[in-house]
CSV table of C-alpha atoms in Angstrom, one decimal:
chain,number,residue,atom,x,y,z
A,369,MET,CA,0.1,0.2,-0.1
A,370,SER,CA,0.9,3.5,-0.9
A,371,ILE,CA,2.2,5.7,2.0
A,372,TYR,CA,-0.8,8.2,1.0
A,373,PHE,CA,-2.8,5.8,2.1
A,374,TYR,CA,-1.6,5.3,5.5
A,375,LEU,CA,-1.3,8.4,6.2
A,376,PHE,CA,-4.7,9.3,5.2
A,377,ILE,CA,-6.3,6.5,7.8
A,378,GLU,CA,-4.2,7.6,10.3
A,379,PHE,CA,-4.5,10.7,10.4
A,380,PHE,CA,-8.2,10.4,9.7
A,381,GLN,CA,-8.4,8.7,13.1
A,382,ILE,CA,-6.6,11.7,14.8
A,383,GLY,CA,-9.2,13.8,13.2
A,384,LEU,CA,-12.0,12.0,14.7
A,385,PHE,CA,-10.0,11.0,17.8
A,386,ALA,CA,-8.4,13.7,19.2
A,387,ILE,CA,-10.9,15.6,21.0
A,388,GLY,CA,-9.9,18.4,22.7
A,389,GLY,CA,-8.1,20.7,19.9
A,390,GLY,CA,-4.6,20.5,19.2
A,391,PRO,CA,-2.5,19.2,22.0
A,392,ALA,CA,-4.8,16.3,22.3
A,393,THR,CA,-2.9,15.4,18.6
A,394,ILE,CA,0.1,14.9,20.5
A,395,PRO,CA,-0.1,11.2,22.2
A,396,PHE,CA,-1.6,9.8,18.4
A,397,LEU,CA,1.4,11.7,16.7
A,398,MET,CA,4.0,10.6,19.5
A,399,ASN,CA,2.4,6.8,18.9
A,400,LEU,CA,2.9,6.5,15.2
A,401,THR,CA,6.6,7.1,15.9
A,402,GLU,CA,6.0,3.5,17.5
A,403,ARG,CA,4.5,1.8,14.2
A,404,TYR,CA,6.0,4.2,11.4
A,405,ASP,CA,9.7,5.5,10.6
A,406,TRP,CA,8.2,9.1,9.2
A,407,TYR,CA,9.7,10.7,11.9
A,408,THR,CA,11.2,10.3,15.6
A,409,LYS,CA,10.0,10.9,19.1
A,410,ALA,CA,12.8,13.8,19.1
A,411,ASP,CA,11.2,15.2,15.5
A,412,VAL,CA,7.7,15.8,17.3
A,413,ALA,CA,9.8,18.4,19.6
A,414,ASN,CA,10.7,20.6,16.3
A,415,MET,CA,7.8,19.7,15.2
A,416,LEU,CA,5.7,21.5,18.2
A,417,ALA,CA,8.1,24.5,18.1
A,418,VAL,CA,7.6,25.2,14.7
A,419,SER,CA,3.7,24.7,14.7
A,420,GLU,CA,3.5,26.9,17.9
A,421,SER,CA,6.0,29.6,16.2
A,422,THR,CA,3.7,29.8,12.9
A,423,PRO,CA,0.3,31.2,12.3
A,424,GLY,CA,-2.7,28.9,12.5
A,425,PRO,CA,-4.4,26.4,14.5
A,426,ILE,CA,-1.0,24.2,16.1
A,427,GLY,CA,-3.2,21.1,15.1
A,428,VAL,CA,-3.1,21.7,11.6
A,429,ASN,CA,0.7,22.9,11.6
A,430,MET,CA,1.5,19.8,13.0
A,431,ALA,CA,-0.4,17.7,10.8
A,432,THR,CA,0.9,19.6,7.9
A,433,TYR,CA,4.5,19.0,9.3
A,434,ALA,CA,4.1,15.3,10.4
A,435,GLY,CA,3.0,14.6,6.8
A,436,PHE,CA,5.6,16.5,5.4
A,437,GLN,CA,8.1,14.1,7.1
A,438,ALA,CA,6.9,11.3,6.0
A,439,ALA,CA,5.9,12.1,2.0
A,440,GLY,CA,7.4,15.5,1.4
A,441,VAL,CA,4.8,18.0,0.3
A,442,ALA,CA,2.1,16.1,-0.7
A,443,GLY,CA,2.5,14.5,2.5
A,444,GLY,CA,1.5,17.5,4.1
A,445,ILE,CA,-1.2,17.9,1.9
A,446,ILE,CA,-2.8,14.5,2.5
A,447,ALA,CA,-2.3,14.3,6.5
A,448,THR,CA,-4.1,17.8,6.9
A,449,PHE,CA,-7.3,17.0,4.6
A,450,SER,CA,-7.2,13.8,6.4
A,451,LEU,CA,-7.3,15.4,9.3
A,452,VAL,CA,-10.1,17.7,8.8
A,453,LEU,CA,-12.2,15.4,7.0
A,454,PRO,CA,-13.8,14.1,10.2
A,455,SER,CA,-14.0,17.4,11.3
A,456,LEU,CA,-16.1,18.4,8.2
A,457,ILE,CA,-18.5,15.2,8.2
A,458,VAL,CA,-18.9,15.5,12.4
A,459,ILE,CA,-19.7,19.2,12.4
A,460,ILE,CA,-22.1,18.9,9.3
A,461,ILE,CA,-24.3,16.6,11.1
A,462,ILE,CA,-24.1,18.2,14.5
A,463,ALA,CA,-25.1,21.5,12.5
A,464,LYS,CA,-28.1,19.3,11.1
A,465,LEU,CA,-29.5,16.8,14.1
A,466,LEU,CA,-28.8,18.8,17.0
A,467,GLU,CA,-29.9,22.0,18.2
A,468,ASN,CA,-28.0,22.3,21.7
A,469,PHE,CA,-25.4,19.7,20.9
A,470,SER,CA,-23.3,21.0,23.8
A,471,LYS,CA,-26.0,20.9,26.4
A,472,ASN,CA,-26.9,17.2,25.4
A,473,PRO,CA,-26.8,15.6,28.8
A,474,TYR,CA,-25.4,12.3,27.5
A,475,VAL,CA,-22.6,14.8,26.0
A,476,GLN,CA,-22.0,16.5,28.8
A,477,SER,CA,-21.2,13.5,31.1
A,478,ALA,CA,-19.4,11.7,28.2
A,479,PHE,CA,-17.2,14.7,28.3
A,480,TRP,CA,-16.9,15.0,32.0
A,481,SER,CA,-14.7,12.2,32.0
A,482,ILE,CA,-13.2,12.3,28.7
A,483,ARG,CA,-11.8,15.9,29.6
A,484,PRO,CA,-9.7,14.3,32.1
A,485,ALA,CA,-8.8,11.2,30.3
A,486,VAL,CA,-7.2,13.2,27.8
A,487,THR,CA,-5.5,15.1,30.3
A,488,GLY,CA,-3.8,11.8,31.9
A,489,LEU,CA,-2.7,10.9,28.0
A,490,ILE,CA,-1.4,13.9,26.9
A,491,ALA,CA,1.0,14.1,30.4
A,492,ASN,CA,1.7,11.0,28.9
A,493,ALA,CA,2.9,12.3,25.8
A,494,VAL,CA,4.8,15.4,27.1
A,495,LEU,CA,6.5,12.7,29.2
A,496,GLY,CA,7.9,10.8,26.3
A,497,ILE,CA,8.7,14.3,24.7
A,498,PHE,CA,10.3,15.0,27.4
A,499,GLU,CA,12.6,11.7,27.8
A,500,THR,CA,13.6,12.2,24.2
A,501,ALA,CA,14.0,16.0,24.0
A,502,ILE,CA,16.0,16.3,27.4
A,503,PHE,CA,16.9,12.9,29.0
A,504,THR,CA,18.5,11.2,25.2
A,505,ASN,CA,21.8,11.5,24.1
A,506,ALA,CA,23.1,11.5,21.5
A,507,GLU,CA,23.6,7.9,20.8
A,508,GLY,CA,19.8,7.2,22.2
A,509,HIS,CA,21.2,6.1,26.1
A,510,PHE,CA,19.5,7.8,29.3
A,511,HIS,CA,21.5,11.1,30.7
A,512,PHE,CA,20.7,13.8,33.1
A,513,PRO,CA,21.8,17.3,31.5
A,514,VAL,CA,22.2,19.1,34.5
A,515,PHE,CA,22.2,22.2,32.6
A,516,SER,CA,19.0,21.8,30.8
A,517,VAL,CA,17.0,20.2,33.3
A,518,LEU,CA,17.9,23.7,35.1
A,519,LEU,CA,16.9,26.0,31.6
A,520,CYS,CA,13.5,24.0,31.6
A,521,ALA,CA,12.7,25.0,35.0
A,522,VAL,CA,14.3,28.5,34.8
A,523,PHE,CA,12.0,28.7,31.8
A,524,PHE,CA,9.1,27.1,33.4
A,525,GLY,CA,9.1,29.4,36.7
A,526,VAL,CA,9.5,33.0,34.5
A,527,MET,CA,6.5,31.9,31.8
A,528,ASN,CA,4.6,31.9,35.2
A,529,ILE,CA,5.2,35.3,35.7
A,530,LYS,CA,2.1,36.3,36.4
A,531,LYS,CA,3.0,40.0,33.9
A,532,LEU,CA,4.6,37.5,31.4
A,533,LYS,CA,1.7,34.8,31.1
A,534,LYS,CA,0.6,36.8,28.4
A,535,LEU,CA,3.4,36.6,26.4
A,536,HIS,CA,3.3,34.9,23.0
A,537,PRO,CA,5.2,31.6,23.3
A,538,VAL,CA,7.1,32.2,20.1
A,539,VAL,CA,9.4,34.7,22.6
A,540,TRP,CA,9.8,31.5,24.8
A,541,ILE,CA,10.6,29.8,21.7
A,542,LEU,CA,13.2,32.2,20.4
A,543,GLY,CA,14.6,32.9,23.9
A,544,GLY,CA,15.4,29.0,23.9
A,545,ALA,CA,17.0,29.1,20.1
A,546,VAL,CA,19.1,32.0,21.5
A,547,PHE,CA,20.5,30.0,25.4
A,548,GLY,CA,20.7,27.1,22.6
A,549,ILE,CA,23.5,29.1,20.1
A,550,MET,CA,25.0,31.0,22.8
A,551,PHE,CA,25.6,28.0,25.3
A,552,LYS,CA,26.4,25.0,22.6
A,553,MET,CA,23.6,22.8,23.7
B,977,MET,CA,-20.5,31.8,-5.8
B,978,LYS,CA,-19.2,35.3,-4.1
B,979,LEU,CA,-20.0,34.2,-0.9
B,980,LEU,CA,-18.2,31.0,-1.1
B,981,PHE,CA,-15.0,33.1,-2.3
B,982,GLN,CA,-15.8,35.5,0.8
B,983,LEU,CA,-15.9,32.8,3.5
B,984,TYR,CA,-12.6,31.0,1.8
B,985,CYS,CA,-11.1,34.6,2.0
B,986,THR,CA,-12.2,35.3,5.8
B,987,PHE,CA,-10.9,32.1,7.2
B,988,PHE,CA,-7.6,32.4,5.0
B,989,ARG,CA,-7.2,35.3,6.8
B,990,ILE,CA,-8.1,34.3,10.6
B,991,GLY,CA,-5.8,31.2,10.1
B,992,GLY,CA,-2.7,33.1,8.8
B,993,LEU,CA,-3.2,36.1,11.3
B,994,THR,CA,-3.8,34.7,14.7
B,995,PHE,CA,-0.7,32.4,16.7
B,996,GLY,CA,-1.8,29.5,18.3
B,997,GLY,CA,-5.0,28.6,17.8
B,998,GLY,CA,-7.6,27.3,19.9
B,999,LEU,CA,-8.7,29.9,22.3
B,1000,THR,CA,-6.3,32.7,21.0
B,1001,MET,CA,-8.4,33.0,17.7
B,1002,LEU,CA,-11.5,33.7,19.5
B,1003,PRO,CA,-11.1,37.5,19.5
B,1004,MET,CA,-10.1,37.3,15.6
B,1005,LEU,CA,-13.1,35.0,15.1
B,1006,LYS,CA,-15.1,37.9,17.0
B,1007,TYR,CA,-13.6,40.5,14.6
B,1008,GLU,CA,-14.2,39.4,11.5
B,1009,LEU,CA,-17.4,37.3,11.7
B,1010,SER,CA,-19.5,39.7,14.2
B,1011,GLU,CA,-18.0,43.3,13.9
B,1012,LYS,CA,-16.5,43.2,10.4
B,1013,LYS,CA,-19.5,41.3,9.2
B,1014,ASP,CA,-22.5,40.3,10.5
B,1015,TRP,CA,-22.5,36.4,9.8
B,1016,VAL,CA,-22.5,35.3,13.5
B,1017,THR,CA,-23.5,37.1,16.5
B,1018,GLU,CA,-21.2,37.1,19.8
B,1019,ASP,CA,-23.5,34.0,21.3
B,1020,GLU,CA,-23.8,32.2,17.9
B,1021,LEU,CA,-20.0,32.1,17.9
B,1022,LEU,CA,-19.9,31.1,21.3
B,1023,ASP,CA,-21.7,28.4,21.0
B,1024,TYR,CA,-20.2,26.8,18.2
B,1025,TYR,CA,-16.9,27.4,20.3
B,1026,ALA,CA,-18.4,25.1,22.8
B,1027,ILE,CA,-19.3,22.7,20.3
B,1028,GLY,CA,-15.5,22.2,18.7
B,1029,GLN,CA,-14.1,22.1,21.8
B,1030,CYS,CA,-16.8,19.1,22.6
B,1031,THR,CA,-15.9,17.0,19.2
B,1032,PRO,CA,-13.3,15.6,17.4
B,1033,GLY,CA,-11.2,17.5,15.9
B,1034,ILE,CA,-8.6,20.8,16.0
B,1035,ILE,CA,-10.8,23.8,17.7
B,1036,ALA,CA,-10.2,26.2,15.0
B,1037,VAL,CA,-11.8,23.9,12.0
B,1038,ASN,CA,-14.5,22.8,14.0
B,1039,THR,CA,-15.4,26.3,14.2
B,1040,SER,CA,-14.9,27.3,10.8
B,1041,THR,CA,-16.9,24.3,9.3
B,1042,PHE,CA,-20.1,25.5,11.8
B,1043,VAL,CA,-19.7,28.8,10.8
B,1044,GLY,CA,-19.2,28.2,7.3
B,1045,TYR,CA,-22.6,25.7,7.1
B,1046,LYS,CA,-24.3,28.0,8.7
B,1047,MET,CA,-23.7,30.6,5.9
B,1048,LYS,CA,-24.0,28.6,2.9
B,1049,GLY,CA,-24.5,24.8,3.6
B,1050,ILE,CA,-22.2,21.9,3.1
B,1051,PRO,CA,-20.5,23.1,0.1
B,1052,GLY,CA,-19.8,27.2,2.8
B,1053,ALA,CA,-18.5,24.7,5.5
B,1054,ILE,CA,-16.0,23.5,3.3
B,1055,ALA,CA,-14.8,26.9,1.7
B,1056,ALA,CA,-14.4,27.9,5.2
B,1057,THR,CA,-12.6,24.5,6.2
B,1058,LEU,CA,-10.6,25.0,3.3
B,1059,GLY,CA,-9.3,28.9,4.2
B,1060,MET,CA,-8.6,28.4,7.9
B,1061,ILE,CA,-6.1,25.3,6.6
B,1062,SER,CA,-4.6,27.2,3.3
B,1063,PRO,CA,-2.2,29.0,5.7
B,1064,SER,CA,-0.7,26.0,7.7
B,1065,LEU,CA,-0.7,24.6,4.5
B,1066,LEU,CA,1.9,26.9,2.8
B,1067,ILE,CA,3.5,28.5,5.7
B,1068,ILE,CA,4.6,24.9,7.3
B,1069,SER,CA,5.1,23.2,3.7
B,1070,VAL,CA,7.6,26.3,2.8
B,1071,LEU,CA,9.4,26.2,6.5
B,1072,ALA,CA,9.7,22.5,6.7
B,1073,LEU,CA,11.3,22.6,3.1
B,1074,PHE,CA,13.8,25.0,4.3
B,1075,LEU,CA,14.6,23.6,7.4
B,1076,SER,CA,15.2,20.1,6.2
B,1077,GLN,CA,17.8,22.3,4.3
B,1078,ILE,CA,20.2,24.1,7.1
B,1079,ILE,CA,18.9,21.2,10.0
B,1080,ASP,CA,22.5,19.9,10.1
B,1081,ASN,CA,23.9,23.3,10.3
B,1082,PRO,CA,25.6,23.6,13.9
B,1083,ILE,CA,24.1,26.6,14.8
B,1084,MET,CA,20.9,25.1,13.8
B,1085,ILE,CA,21.6,21.8,15.8
B,1086,HIS,CA,22.3,24.0,19.0
B,1087,ALA,CA,19.7,26.4,18.7
B,1088,LEU,CA,17.1,23.4,18.2
B,1089,ALA,CA,18.8,22.0,21.4
B,1090,GLY,CA,17.7,24.9,23.2
B,1091,ILE,CA,14.4,24.8,21.7
B,1092,ARG,CA,13.3,21.4,22.8
B,1093,VAL,CA,13.9,22.7,26.4
B,1094,VAL,CA,11.8,25.3,26.0
B,1095,VAL,CA,9.1,23.4,24.2
B,1096,CYS,CA,9.4,20.8,27.3
B,1097,ALA,CA,8.8,23.8,29.5
B,1098,LEU,CA,5.4,25.0,27.4
B,1099,LEU,CA,4.2,21.7,27.5
B,1100,LEU,CA,4.4,21.3,30.9
B,1101,ASN,CA,2.4,24.3,31.3
B,1102,THR,CA,-0.2,23.1,28.8
B,1103,VAL,CA,-0.6,20.1,31.1
B,1104,ILE,CA,-1.1,21.8,34.3
B,1105,THR,CA,-3.7,24.1,32.4
B,1106,LEU,CA,-5.6,21.1,31.4
B,1107,ALA,CA,-5.2,19.6,34.4
B,1108,LYS,CA,-6.9,22.9,36.0
B,1109,LYS,CA,-10.3,23.0,33.6
B,1110,SER,CA,-10.7,19.2,33.8
B,1111,PHE,CA,-9.6,18.3,37.0
B,1112,VAL,CA,-13.5,19.7,38.5
B,1113,SER,CA,-13.8,16.4,41.1
B,1114,PRO,CA,-11.5,13.8,42.9
B,1115,LEU,CA,-13.2,10.7,40.5
B,1116,CYS,CA,-11.7,13.1,37.7
B,1117,VAL,CA,-8.2,13.1,39.0
B,1118,GLY,CA,-8.7,9.0,39.7
B,1119,ILE,CA,-9.3,9.2,35.7
B,1120,ALA,CA,-6.9,11.0,34.9
B,1121,ILE,CA,-4.2,9.0,36.7
B,1122,VAL,CA,-5.5,5.7,35.5
B,1123,VAL,CA,-5.8,6.5,31.9
B,1124,PHE,CA,-1.8,8.0,32.5
B,1125,LEU,CA,-0.7,4.4,34.2
B,1126,LEU,CA,-2.0,2.8,31.3
B,1127,ALA,CA,-1.0,4.7,28.5
B,1128,LEU,CA,2.4,4.5,30.0
B,1129,PHE,CA,2.8,1.0,30.8
B,1130,THR,CA,0.2,-1.3,28.7
B,1131,PRO,CA,-0.2,-1.0,24.4
B,1132,VAL,CA,-4.2,-0.6,25.6
B,1133,PRO,CA,-4.7,1.7,22.1
B,1134,THR,CA,-5.5,6.1,23.4
B,1135,ILE,CA,-8.6,5.6,20.7
B,1136,LEU,CA,-10.1,2.7,23.4
B,1137,LEU,CA,-9.0,4.7,26.5
B,1138,ILE,CA,-11.1,7.9,25.1
B,1139,ILE,CA,-13.8,5.8,24.5
B,1140,VAL,CA,-14.1,3.7,27.6
B,1141,SER,CA,-13.8,7.2,29.6
B,1142,GLY,CA,-16.6,8.7,27.9
B,1143,ALA,CA,-18.8,5.4,28.4
B,1144,LEU,CA,-17.8,6.3,32.0
B,1145,GLY,CA,-19.0,9.4,32.2
B,1146,VAL,CA,-22.3,8.7,30.8
B,1147,ILE,CA,-23.1,5.3,33.1
B,1148,LEU,CA,-22.3,7.0,35.9
B,1149,GLN,CA,-25.1,9.5,35.1
B,1150,LYS,CA,-27.2,6.9,34.0
B,1151,THR,CA,-27.3,5.4,37.4
B,1152,GLY,CA,-27.8,8.6,39.3
B,1153,LYS,CA,-23.9,8.6,40.4
B,1154,LEU,CA,-23.4,12.0,38.5
B,1155,LYS,CA,-25.3,15.3,38.4
B,1156,LEU,CA,-24.7,17.5,36.3
B,1157,ASP,CA,-26.2,21.2,36.0
B,1158,LYS,CA,-27.4,23.0,32.8
B,1159,GLU,CA,-23.6,24.4,32.3
B,1160,GLY,CA,-22.0,20.8,32.2
B,1161,HIS,CA,-21.0,21.0,36.0
B,1162,ALA,CA,-21.6,18.3,37.9
B,1163,LYS,CA,-23.9,19.0,41.1
B,1164,SER,CA,-22.2,17.6,44.8
């Protein structure tokens, strides 16, 4: 089967089951690295950085980037179209059938428990990104880089200072790039 | 035809001028759809947004599909959605092509190493924000922990975990153990 077919199947599923927008696609994107060699777990961190620093919905940007990594420009286009196709279908059905979809008690109770589940899934995916982005060395073994861990903690602390909370992520990402170049990380 | 083109262009502008998606897109949607044009009222927009959050897929895409459908049926939904994703397709494709050329450059390697650390800090923030929003009762915390551990230590598919969690909420409500008010918040 052609790679485009697999991209379609995988990203259609992500579009259908990633509930909660952009961040909800991260567990699925991490999961793909275990079944395909389209991109590595470490690439996911780069994809996130680019997606957060460019215009457009992060989830769409991530899909375009992931598809591009797998099969070039055509791959990016197919991944993106496959990601939004379920939305088109589902929203059109909901717009037709249910006037008060978000006030429906079944929908509300399902989402009451889906939301924390998605938080758990994203936490797990984020742990995986920490592992590959910080705690894995160039040879693929576990290491503990004190400087990177401290830098991460400092950035986390600074971005939670009340006055700086509203700053756009691109500011922090550029800051990270400057630190990386200055200290030859 | 003219309206379809307008839908495409309007959502192209929204997609191409907002960074971050999700909530950050709301002010831009309001400006383009309720203030500049009177396509939808602010209340309608908030409703679409709420539905966009509890339907599968990217929230910004869901919202644009909804507005497009309301304006011009299925062709309208398609035009609005295409408008929303076009800037991403263009920008990311060009950037990814460019990045793949310079990714082996030593300066780029150092920059990306620094960026990865920041991405981790940003993601930690995302998880905390999500936890604050979704941990509305002790049981929710329990669900999150169980799902986290299952995802970490077992090969249970992500999709199954989401479906079972959703079913759990419905069962709890059906058996009277979970009571929600009109806003969808649990009554204690």
